[in-house]
Amino acid sequence: MQIPCPWCGLRPLDEFAYGGDATKKRPTGKRQADTSAWVDYVYIHDNPAGRHREYWQHVGGCRSWIVITRDTTNHAISKAELAPPDSRGGRR
Amino acid sequence: MRYSLSSIIRNAATGHKHWPKVWRNPEPKKSYDVIIVGGGGHGLATAHYLARNHGVTNVAVLEKGYLGNGNIGRNTTIVRSNYLCPENSQFYEHSLKLWEGLSQDLNYNVMLSQRGALNVFHTPAQRDAAIRRGNAFSLNGIDSVLVSREDVKKLAPLVDCSPNARFPVLGGLLQPRGGSVRHDAVVWGFARAADMRGVDVIQNCEVTGFRIEKGQVRGVETSRGAISARKVGIVVAGRSTLVAQMAGLKLPIESHVLQCFVTEPVKPVLDTVVMFAAAHFSIVQSDKGGLVFNGDLDGYNSYAQRGNMSVVSGVAECAASLMPRLSRLRLLRHWGGINDMTPDGSPFITKTPVKGLFFNGGWCYGGFKGTPASGWTFAHLIANDEPHPFASGFTLSRFETGNVINENGAGPQPGKH
Amino acid sequence: MSGQSNRLPSGGLIDRTRVISFTFDGRTYSGHPGDTLASALIASGIHLVGRSFKYHRPRGIYSSGSEEPSALVTLGEGGRTEPNIPATMVEIFDGLVARSQNRWPSLSFDLMAVNSLLKPFFPAGFYYKTFMWPRSFWYRLYEPAIRRAAGLGTVAELPDPDSYEHAHAHCDVLIVGAGPAGLMAAQAAARAGARVVLADERAVAGGHLAGESIEIDGRQCADWAQDLYAELSELENVRLLPRTSVFGRYDGLTFGAIERVSDHIGADTPNLPRQRRWTIQAKQLICAAGAIERPLVFEGNDRPGVMLARAARNYLNQYGALPGRNVVVAANNDDAYLTARDFVDAGADVTVIDGRPQEIVTGSALLADGVDVRFEQCIAQARGKMHVSSVRLASVDGTGESEIGLPCDLVCVSGGWNPTIHLLSHCGGRPRWNERIASFTMGKLENDVQAVGGAAGTFDLQKSLHEGVAAGVSAAKACGAKPSRTVTAPSVDKLPSYGVQALWRALDSVSKSGAAFVDFQNDVTVADLEVAEREGFGHSEHAKRYTTLGMATDQGKLANVNAIGILSELLGTPIAETGTTTYRPLYTPAALGTLAGQRQGHEFRATRHSAMHAWHEKNGAVFTDAGLWLRPYYYPREGEDFAAAVKREVLNVRSAVGMVDVSTLGKIELKGPDAGTFLDRLYINSFSKMKVGRARYGVMLREDGMVFDDGTVTRLAEDHYFVTVTTANASPVMQHMEFCHQVHWPELDVQFCSVSEAWAAMAVAGPKARDTLERIVQGIDLSNEAFPLQSVANAKIGDAFVRVFRISFSGELAYELYTPANCGLGVWEAIMEAGAQDGISAYGTEAMTVMRTEKGHVAGPELDGRTTADDLSLGRMMSERKDYIGRWLAARSGLVGEGRIQLVGIKPVNVGDRFRMGAHLVNAPGAIGPDVSHGHVTTSVYSPACDHFIGLALLKNGRNRIGERIFVASPLHQEIVEVEVTHPVFVDERGERMRG
């Protein structure tokens, strides 16, 4: 498998580390979020047979975390982008 | 027909023309007491024990394709019970005890071969971790022996025990009762035994939906029509997420590909199962002579039942380095199984939020060795609506409370276990 | 030496001017350059080459390629012993040693052949029905016997002395197979300007053309192929890989291949690897892998002397070796008539048995009048013990009389051809039944994949050549090449059409289906398939598993399609519904050593050394592995054992001064106005308010609330931090930080970088540490007042820049010094010299463990991924005033309530007792059960300060049990020791020494 890094181009699988489901938003806010939101975020991941949005890091290259869209039934990659922010933090 | 010495001789004399079908090929009925979704090892074991232990025989096992086409036929066939967490160790020890009597119970030789399972360690830190585990096994009544480097040499002469090895061997932890089983025979034996007790084992019958009314399961939709039942068990490791989704369940499971490898057959050269702490690598020689091994997960979600080349070279590096005499032995074939990976590395045998719907899955690396106990405890859960004490920790709710069963200490990413 | 009795006087691609001698089973034979072991044995009149797996039936050479199921030999000796190699793929060289396998005592007299007498008891699946009574006999008797019978060859007794390497190739177009279609495709793609890799598993290019007597463009086809290959070798944009088997296709047109670099040379080749593993990355694949001929299934079809029809003429034409003089050619297609013609031309007596009706046969036109051709007939049985001596014929429909005894010494069979589509289905493509050719071909291929020639089911040479050209051009275009010179396919002899008509087995009431083999190597017969079908294992996947069909070293290349055909007859279902055949890598087996490449032996994994490694070595350090690092474990002096050395090292630190190499720590440098905020969110404690010039211990959690890592966080400037992380977590922590920054909090203005390798680090500890350092550290006042605990400053030692941190893991007055890696050794030596008068000595990781245990500091064994900060008595560090990774899930009921394991100390009740790490804590000796263990000893050391063993332990509700007496049990060692539960700090509880 080769992964198209948005910075480095098509690079071999061995240069990348997997980071899992990229559809989740990390719970934010200053109050104690309820536990089930955190359980959902940490433990319940998207696991489709088909297109999967997932994090990868180009550890053996530019070190960017990227999000790729990959079909889990045949490993074909249809999209790759730099990882967008998963929360609307803003400067605090 | 029961298999016995006399039936063998009788059939040999008549050219084996009179062996009956090993299981019937029934049409699905309209209704059953229990439907088991999934005709793999665990599903068939569940049906067998439902009938044998609980007298529940009005049972259908529904299999999408042919029996045993999933992970039961795609593993390295190793059995052992040396698990650290108490929930796991009592479960897998029960499983090993069932393995030990399974051929007799099923009247089908599953070719259990208890030649020992050896964990080799290389550093003082790995030794200390092995001692911790070994003592945990011993205190749970599981056989466990700490062995020296000299013993490793004797038990597995293939292993490079020289001080010049990149990771010199320090010693090992042996479970003498560990070993291997002929995996396909497990499917066929359970299917035959369940069938003989009246269970309908139905192939080519894909479940396409669940009928749920007011939070109670009423049956399933299949490619061969609707079938009703007030109790339904899902046992489809490898496709758990997809099947559970049809019942509206979201599971803490990721599907990952684990590759297995077999070499050309050679004369006996490795008696025990050997696992190495230097790398995620285990190896066993089959009764046909092939060396069977596996390594790491490929590491990304997959349903493709095949992996990539970095794992291929990775296991070859382990084999050639840890057992240098294997360098010229040739790898014959490799294939992938889809592992249900969970956030703590332990399985689920549990009720679900839907009444009458039960779930069994999330087996990570333990699916094959857990087959009999999985069937035993899942049958208990389905028959009694109460978890079996040996599987009571395997709930979906353990992540809410934090009472996880974390066998190797890795974080909540399923692929890291 | 035996003569080459079956060598023709001329012809073939062998160099008759040179003679090569080799041995087989200890006898010396001769051949010529260009010969394979198989062709040389045939030329020498040898037919019996091996024994089958189960029944030990005598077997000969069945094919001329990598699909060979029978003629497997062991090559080489000692560490070069190589089992299960097909003789058909071995190029001979002077001194080659080959042996037959799976026989005892000898190949021609194999006592294990007794197995075949028990055949009535050994149908498919017999294991599962038997060997169960009495129960104990299984593991005492039956199973060991089954195991002993396993396997074919034997693995080497010694490690492999040869070397291997791994190479990468990138290309536009990968062409697999240098036969007619592959050669044309390569020429067309290359001339269009594409970068081409052309791989073929054989030594000689041309595919089957190397063994045909056909004219192309008016020349012998083998010469045509050689010339074209030579032309390609001149092109800069073409890489030719002969002797290279492309064994697997992986995602995204990544291919694995094995090149046999020097196997065929034989002599010592110190500058060449034995084999090379290629990773080939292509943009387009053209599969031109040809096709594999199918056996015919009849009783005795495994006898030596029965051979695939094209293989037979291959031996004749390519090697000038005559495998028989009295030849029966049995077929269901027209290709086999070329074999008949070539054998007639070579002077053999030939009879053709064709299963088809005469009206559809075209091949017979090739034969001169007078050649005996019989239509609608098949072989029912081949006879002869060690070599075929006659065949019995029958009509194909199973009716009518059979003819007895047609004498022969060679039976050439052709049951049709199976396209070699393995590579095309490795990535999930499903083969489909193709009625036209009575075999499986691929359905629709992906856009970047093409199949041509035999691999596409095209069995017409002229058409194959055209397909090759077209595929080469279109692949090159798809890669952006602009064809300028056109390539046209040459014209060839008019050859008979293929005209296959499926013939799955001889239907003959007299023959025994128990000796009609479908899978030769694994001895799977028609009778086995019948038993499987009868018992309900008729699904092709069940039948394969039940009978072991297709699982031999040839992976069913010859057997699978015939088996599906036979099953479809048994089941009465059309083939398309009976099943298909899926192919998994590897196409041909590959040596583990080759797959490993250079990463084996000492190069299995990198070995990491710190900058001071040479000093450690010179000073007698015993090393221990820590991940990839080698770290000094202890430094024994003359006459000291482990315990004595460690004790001395500890006492020296506690009484004078010692130094330890801590370079393996992970180090991360952070800069930016938000660096402090960033760290606050990562660690359970706060750093944004820490003063510049200060250092503090920090702990971070995983998202699930468990402790992830610990280390020191230092503030070097308002916007500049430096953190250390544990050796094991150096890279996971860095990835975690990058994820947090890039994904969670990209709004934070912070940059960071791993500097683990850039800095050498050492800790100088002991009451005289200050004295030592004051002599050489320039630029800071090290006095307690000016530089108290947790201070940080830049300084110099000689010309070397150093960062000096006053922090202590040992509990003594201590400093950590960080210096650029290239200064590490110099600084270390300077400190050693400066401390000589204070009695400085180096200490290793074990002494460090002893001292951290005495101080109750946690490390790897306690941070095992299952412990919370509170379990480790670090709960008070968990800030209530900020959000940080893991905060909320750490508060779950199961992680805070009653029954958690907690960090405690333990000491023996009887001071002389010792206990060990990994022992468990129990209330009473002897009990067994799931609740017996209350925790375990994470660390245990002999404490010189206490003069007895001490330990750290994780004990259920431990903090409430201080003062209790319990037991430490190590059933593995049959040890049980009574201990007292204590606070986890054994030395200097108030921390005065490190503040002094």
XYZ file of C-alpha atoms in Angstrom, chain B residues 2-5 7-9 11-13 15-23 65-69 73-74 84-86 90 97 99-104 106-115 122-125 127-142 144-146 158 163-168 173 180 182 184-185 187-188 203-204 259 263-272 278-279 284-291 293 300 305-309 312-322 324-336 343 398-404 406-413, chain C residues 53 56 79-86 102 119-123 125-135 138-139 143 146-162 164 166 247-248 250-251 254-257 263 274 277-280 426-428 513 521-522 530-531 533-537 539 541-542 545-546 548 550-555 584-597 599-608 624-630 633 702-704 706 861 864-866 889 892-895 900 916-922 927-933 936 969-973:
308
model
C -20.964 -42.869 15.752
C -17.341 -43.288 14.896
C -15.858 -46.382 16.449
C -13.298 -49.025 15.671
C -17.526 -48.576 12.029
C -14.084 -47.777 10.663
C -13.324 -51.393 9.812
C -16.413 -48.939 6.088
C -12.862 -49.706 5.069
C -14.040 -53.149 3.954
C -14.641 -48.988 0.148
C -15.957 -46.137 2.309
C -19.111 -46.057 0.249
C -21.452 -45.978 3.222
C -20.343 -43.082 5.374
C -23.384 -40.883 5.891
C -23.445 -37.098 5.592
C -21.704 -35.604 8.588
C -24.561 -33.159 9.087
C -21.475 -18.985 3.438
C -20.025 -22.387 4.246
C -19.366 -23.568 7.787
C -16.087 -22.378 9.206
C -15.176 -19.918 6.473
C -9.963 -21.593 9.553
C -7.540 -18.681 9.518
C -2.705 -12.726 33.334
C -6.026 -11.099 34.142
C -8.086 -13.314 36.443
C -10.328 -18.687 34.529
C -10.027 -28.258 30.056
C -10.253 -28.962 24.725
C -8.755 -31.820 26.691
C -11.990 -33.795 26.560
C -13.366 -32.481 23.301
C -12.544 -35.372 20.964
C -14.394 -37.773 23.263
C -17.793 -34.804 20.153
C -16.864 -38.312 19.043
C -14.654 -36.494 16.552
C -10.900 -36.334 16.741
C -9.880 -32.671 16.833
C -6.243 -33.748 17.119
C -5.339 -31.855 20.258
C -1.605 -31.938 20.603
C -0.349 -30.775 24.005
C 3.316 -30.376 23.376
C 15.455 -12.068 26.539
C 15.988 -9.371 29.152
C 15.788 -9.157 32.935
C 12.726 -6.908 32.626
C 11.972 -12.194 32.791
C 10.400 -10.332 35.690
C 7.224 -9.755 33.718
C 7.190 -13.463 32.846
C 7.585 -14.382 36.518
C 4.674 -12.131 37.377
C 2.547 -13.834 34.783
C 3.715 -17.327 35.648
C 2.936 -16.819 39.304
C -0.480 -15.446 38.419
C -1.134 -18.597 36.402
C 0.064 -20.833 39.210
C -2.107 -19.081 41.766
C -5.047 -19.653 39.434
C -4.225 -23.338 39.221
C -2.831 -23.166 35.709
C 3.275 -22.995 34.520
C 6.991 -23.622 34.682
C 9.897 -21.201 34.564
C 15.729 -24.447 16.695
C 25.031 -15.311 23.619
C 25.766 -13.699 20.253
C 22.136 -13.469 19.222
C 20.825 -9.951 18.775
C 18.493 -10.623 21.689
C 20.116 -13.477 23.609
C 7.879 -19.620 30.717
C -2.345 -26.992 19.046
C -6.590 -29.209 14.016
C -11.063 -27.350 10.693
C -11.872 -30.463 12.700
C -15.845 -26.762 13.082
C -16.838 -30.099 11.693
C -25.475 -22.931 5.378
C -25.900 -20.280 2.698
C -1.816 -12.410 8.853
C 6.075 -22.826 5.373
C 6.617 -25.883 3.267
C 6.306 -29.100 5.235
C 9.487 -30.440 6.778
C 10.316 -33.328 9.071
C 9.576 -32.599 12.769
C 11.899 -29.880 13.978
C 9.907 -27.911 16.560
C 7.945 -29.735 19.193
C 6.501 -26.942 21.319
C 11.666 -9.933 21.416
C 8.918 -9.418 18.879
C 4.205 -23.938 15.879
C 4.816 -26.930 13.648
C 1.675 -28.592 12.358
C 1.113 -32.324 12.169
C 1.701 -32.073 8.433
C 5.114 -30.547 9.000
C 4.529 -26.925 8.009
C 5.723 -24.259 10.407
C 3.392 -18.532 12.529
C -5.251 -0.533 10.228
C -8.689 -10.759 4.719
C -5.268 -9.971 3.356
C -2.400 -7.889 4.503
C 0.634 -6.091 3.232
C 4.261 -6.908 2.749
C 5.527 -10.509 5.673
C 9.099 -9.324 5.863
C 8.688 -8.622 9.572
C 7.827 -12.208 10.432
C 10.513 -13.519 8.110
C 13.044 -11.363 9.970
C 11.874 -12.864 13.252
C 11.981 -16.419 11.945
C 15.397 -16.100 10.325
C 16.891 -14.251 13.291
C 15.416 -16.107 16.250
C 18.568 -19.106 12.028
C 18.351 -22.704 10.807
C 15.062 -21.771 9.159
C 16.725 -19.326 6.779
C 16.488 -21.601 3.730
C 13.097 -22.982 4.595
C 10.540 -21.541 2.236
C 7.380 -19.700 3.090
C 4.524 -21.327 1.254
C 1.463 -19.230 1.849
C 0.088 -16.378 3.869
C -3.405 -15.180 4.466
C -5.303 -12.784 6.647
C -10.062 -1.423 23.539
C -16.954 -2.248 31.470
C -15.694 0.841 29.689
C -18.275 3.007 31.431
C -17.028 1.903 34.828
C -13.367 1.542 33.994
C -13.306 -2.120 35.039
C -11.452 -3.037 31.897
C -6.413 -5.117 30.088
C -4.224 -8.111 29.408
C -1.146 -6.330 28.069
C -1.510 -2.799 29.426
C -1.793 -1.062 26.068
C -3.972 2.005 25.681
C -7.518 2.177 24.386
C -6.554 1.891 20.699
C 3.845 -37.328 1.105
C 5.387 -42.773 -0.330
C 23.956 -24.741 6.728
C 23.182 -24.654 3.041
C 20.701 -27.534 3.245
C 17.615 -26.510 1.326
C 14.599 -28.819 1.357
C 11.704 -29.272 -1.087
C 13.253 -27.635 -4.144
C 11.714 -28.609 -7.492
C 10.769 -38.612 2.301
C -4.747 -47.011 2.172
C -8.183 -48.593 2.644
C -8.082 -47.280 6.194
C -6.789 -43.870 5.236
C -9.449 -42.157 3.176
C -10.770 -37.333 6.901
C -9.732 -40.619 8.485
C -7.878 -38.810 11.266
C -11.055 -37.288 12.566
C -12.877 -40.559 12.899
C -10.119 -42.562 14.472
C -7.333 -42.659 17.015
C -9.694 -41.817 19.858
C -9.727 -45.133 21.662
C -8.499 -45.502 24.269
C -8.122 -41.820 24.991
C -3.828 -40.480 21.259
C -1.068 -38.560 22.882
C -0.184 -38.433 17.589
C 1.472 -38.983 12.862
C 3.949 -36.252 13.654
C 6.918 -38.395 12.827
C 5.476 -39.050 9.414
C 5.111 -35.332 8.718
C 7.039 -33.308 6.239
C 9.074 -33.921 3.145
C 12.619 -32.611 3.475
C 14.577 -31.646 6.550
C 15.683 -28.190 7.638
C 19.364 -27.356 7.925
C 21.257 -28.405 11.028
C 23.285 -25.207 11.015
C 22.654 -21.521 10.462
C 22.749 -20.311 6.883
C 26.186 -18.901 5.948
C 24.897 -16.988 2.924
C 20.614 -11.811 1.422
C 16.414 -6.355 -0.110
C 5.513 -14.067 -5.544
C 2.812 -11.684 -4.479
C -0.061 -6.285 -2.433
C -2.192 -3.174 -2.210
C 3.214 -3.207 -4.830
C 4.843 -6.507 -5.669
C 7.197 -8.838 -3.875
C 9.692 -10.809 -5.916
C 22.139 -20.021 -6.654
C 22.419 -15.755 -2.589
C 14.076 -9.792 -2.343
C 12.575 -7.072 -4.476
C 9.834 -4.690 -3.611
C 8.556 -3.457 -6.944
C -4.047 -11.867 -4.820
C -5.757 -8.569 -4.192
C -9.244 -9.918 -4.081
C -10.350 -44.248 -8.122
C 2.196 -34.424 -3.648
C -0.492 -34.769 -0.991
C -15.827 -39.025 -3.446
C -15.650 -39.604 0.303
C -18.708 -35.355 -1.263
C -20.484 -38.323 0.298
C -19.982 -36.990 3.800
C -21.200 -33.506 2.955
C -17.877 -31.778 2.272
C -18.270 -27.349 -1.161
C -13.508 -25.109 0.189
C -14.646 -27.932 2.468
C -9.731 -28.726 3.752
C -11.088 -32.230 4.234
C -5.720 -31.380 2.006
C -4.127 -27.881 -3.002
C -2.161 -27.437 0.214
C 1.094 -28.968 -0.979
C 4.172 -27.009 -1.984
C 2.799 -26.506 -5.496
C -0.317 -24.966 -3.908
C -3.084 -16.475 -2.014
C 0.489 -15.382 -2.023
C 3.040 -16.732 -2.483
C 2.937 -17.775 -6.112
C 6.070 -19.793 -5.539
C 7.564 -20.416 -2.105
C 10.266 -18.026 -0.903
C 13.024 -18.677 1.616
C 12.534 -16.976 4.969
C 16.103 -15.729 4.854
C 15.480 -14.062 1.516
C 12.278 -12.436 2.706
C 14.178 -11.129 5.713
C 16.864 -9.639 3.474
C 17.594 -7.690 8.532
C 18.603 -10.894 10.252
C 21.147 -12.139 12.687
C 22.789 -9.171 14.336
C 21.057 -6.818 11.967
C 17.635 -8.166 12.980
C 17.068 -4.910 14.776
C 19.243 -1.811 15.003
C 21.486 -1.645 18.058
C 21.589 1.763 19.690
C 21.463 -5.072 29.045
C 18.928 -4.565 26.269
C 16.494 -1.709 26.788
C 14.396 -1.683 23.658
C 16.962 -1.203 20.914
C 19.455 0.359 23.307
C 22.341 -1.363 24.978
C 23.719 -2.967 33.594
C -3.595 8.422 28.345
C -7.068 9.466 27.260
C -8.441 6.499 29.202
C -4.189 5.463 32.958
C 7.397 -2.023 36.225
C 2.582 -0.940 33.198
C -0.387 0.695 31.509
C -2.884 -0.577 34.057
C -12.013 9.081 32.436
C -14.600 6.577 36.570
C -15.879 4.524 39.479
C -13.739 1.508 38.683
C -10.562 3.607 38.773
C -7.735 -0.615 43.499
C 11.598 -11.561 43.898
C 9.971 -9.368 41.345
C 6.901 -10.933 39.869
C 5.996 -12.743 43.084
C 2.432 -12.213 44.229
C 0.988 -10.961 47.491
C -1.291 -13.420 49.255
C -4.371 -21.124 48.467
C -5.317 -21.300 44.792
C -8.102 -19.471 43.005
C -9.078 -16.312 41.219
C -9.110 -14.095 44.308
C -5.957 -15.375 45.944
C -3.582 -12.809 44.530
C 2.329 -8.376 42.937
C 4.501 -16.112 47.019
C 6.402 -17.240 43.969
C 4.931 -20.641 43.217
C 7.194 -20.832 40.170
C 10.119 -21.052 42.583
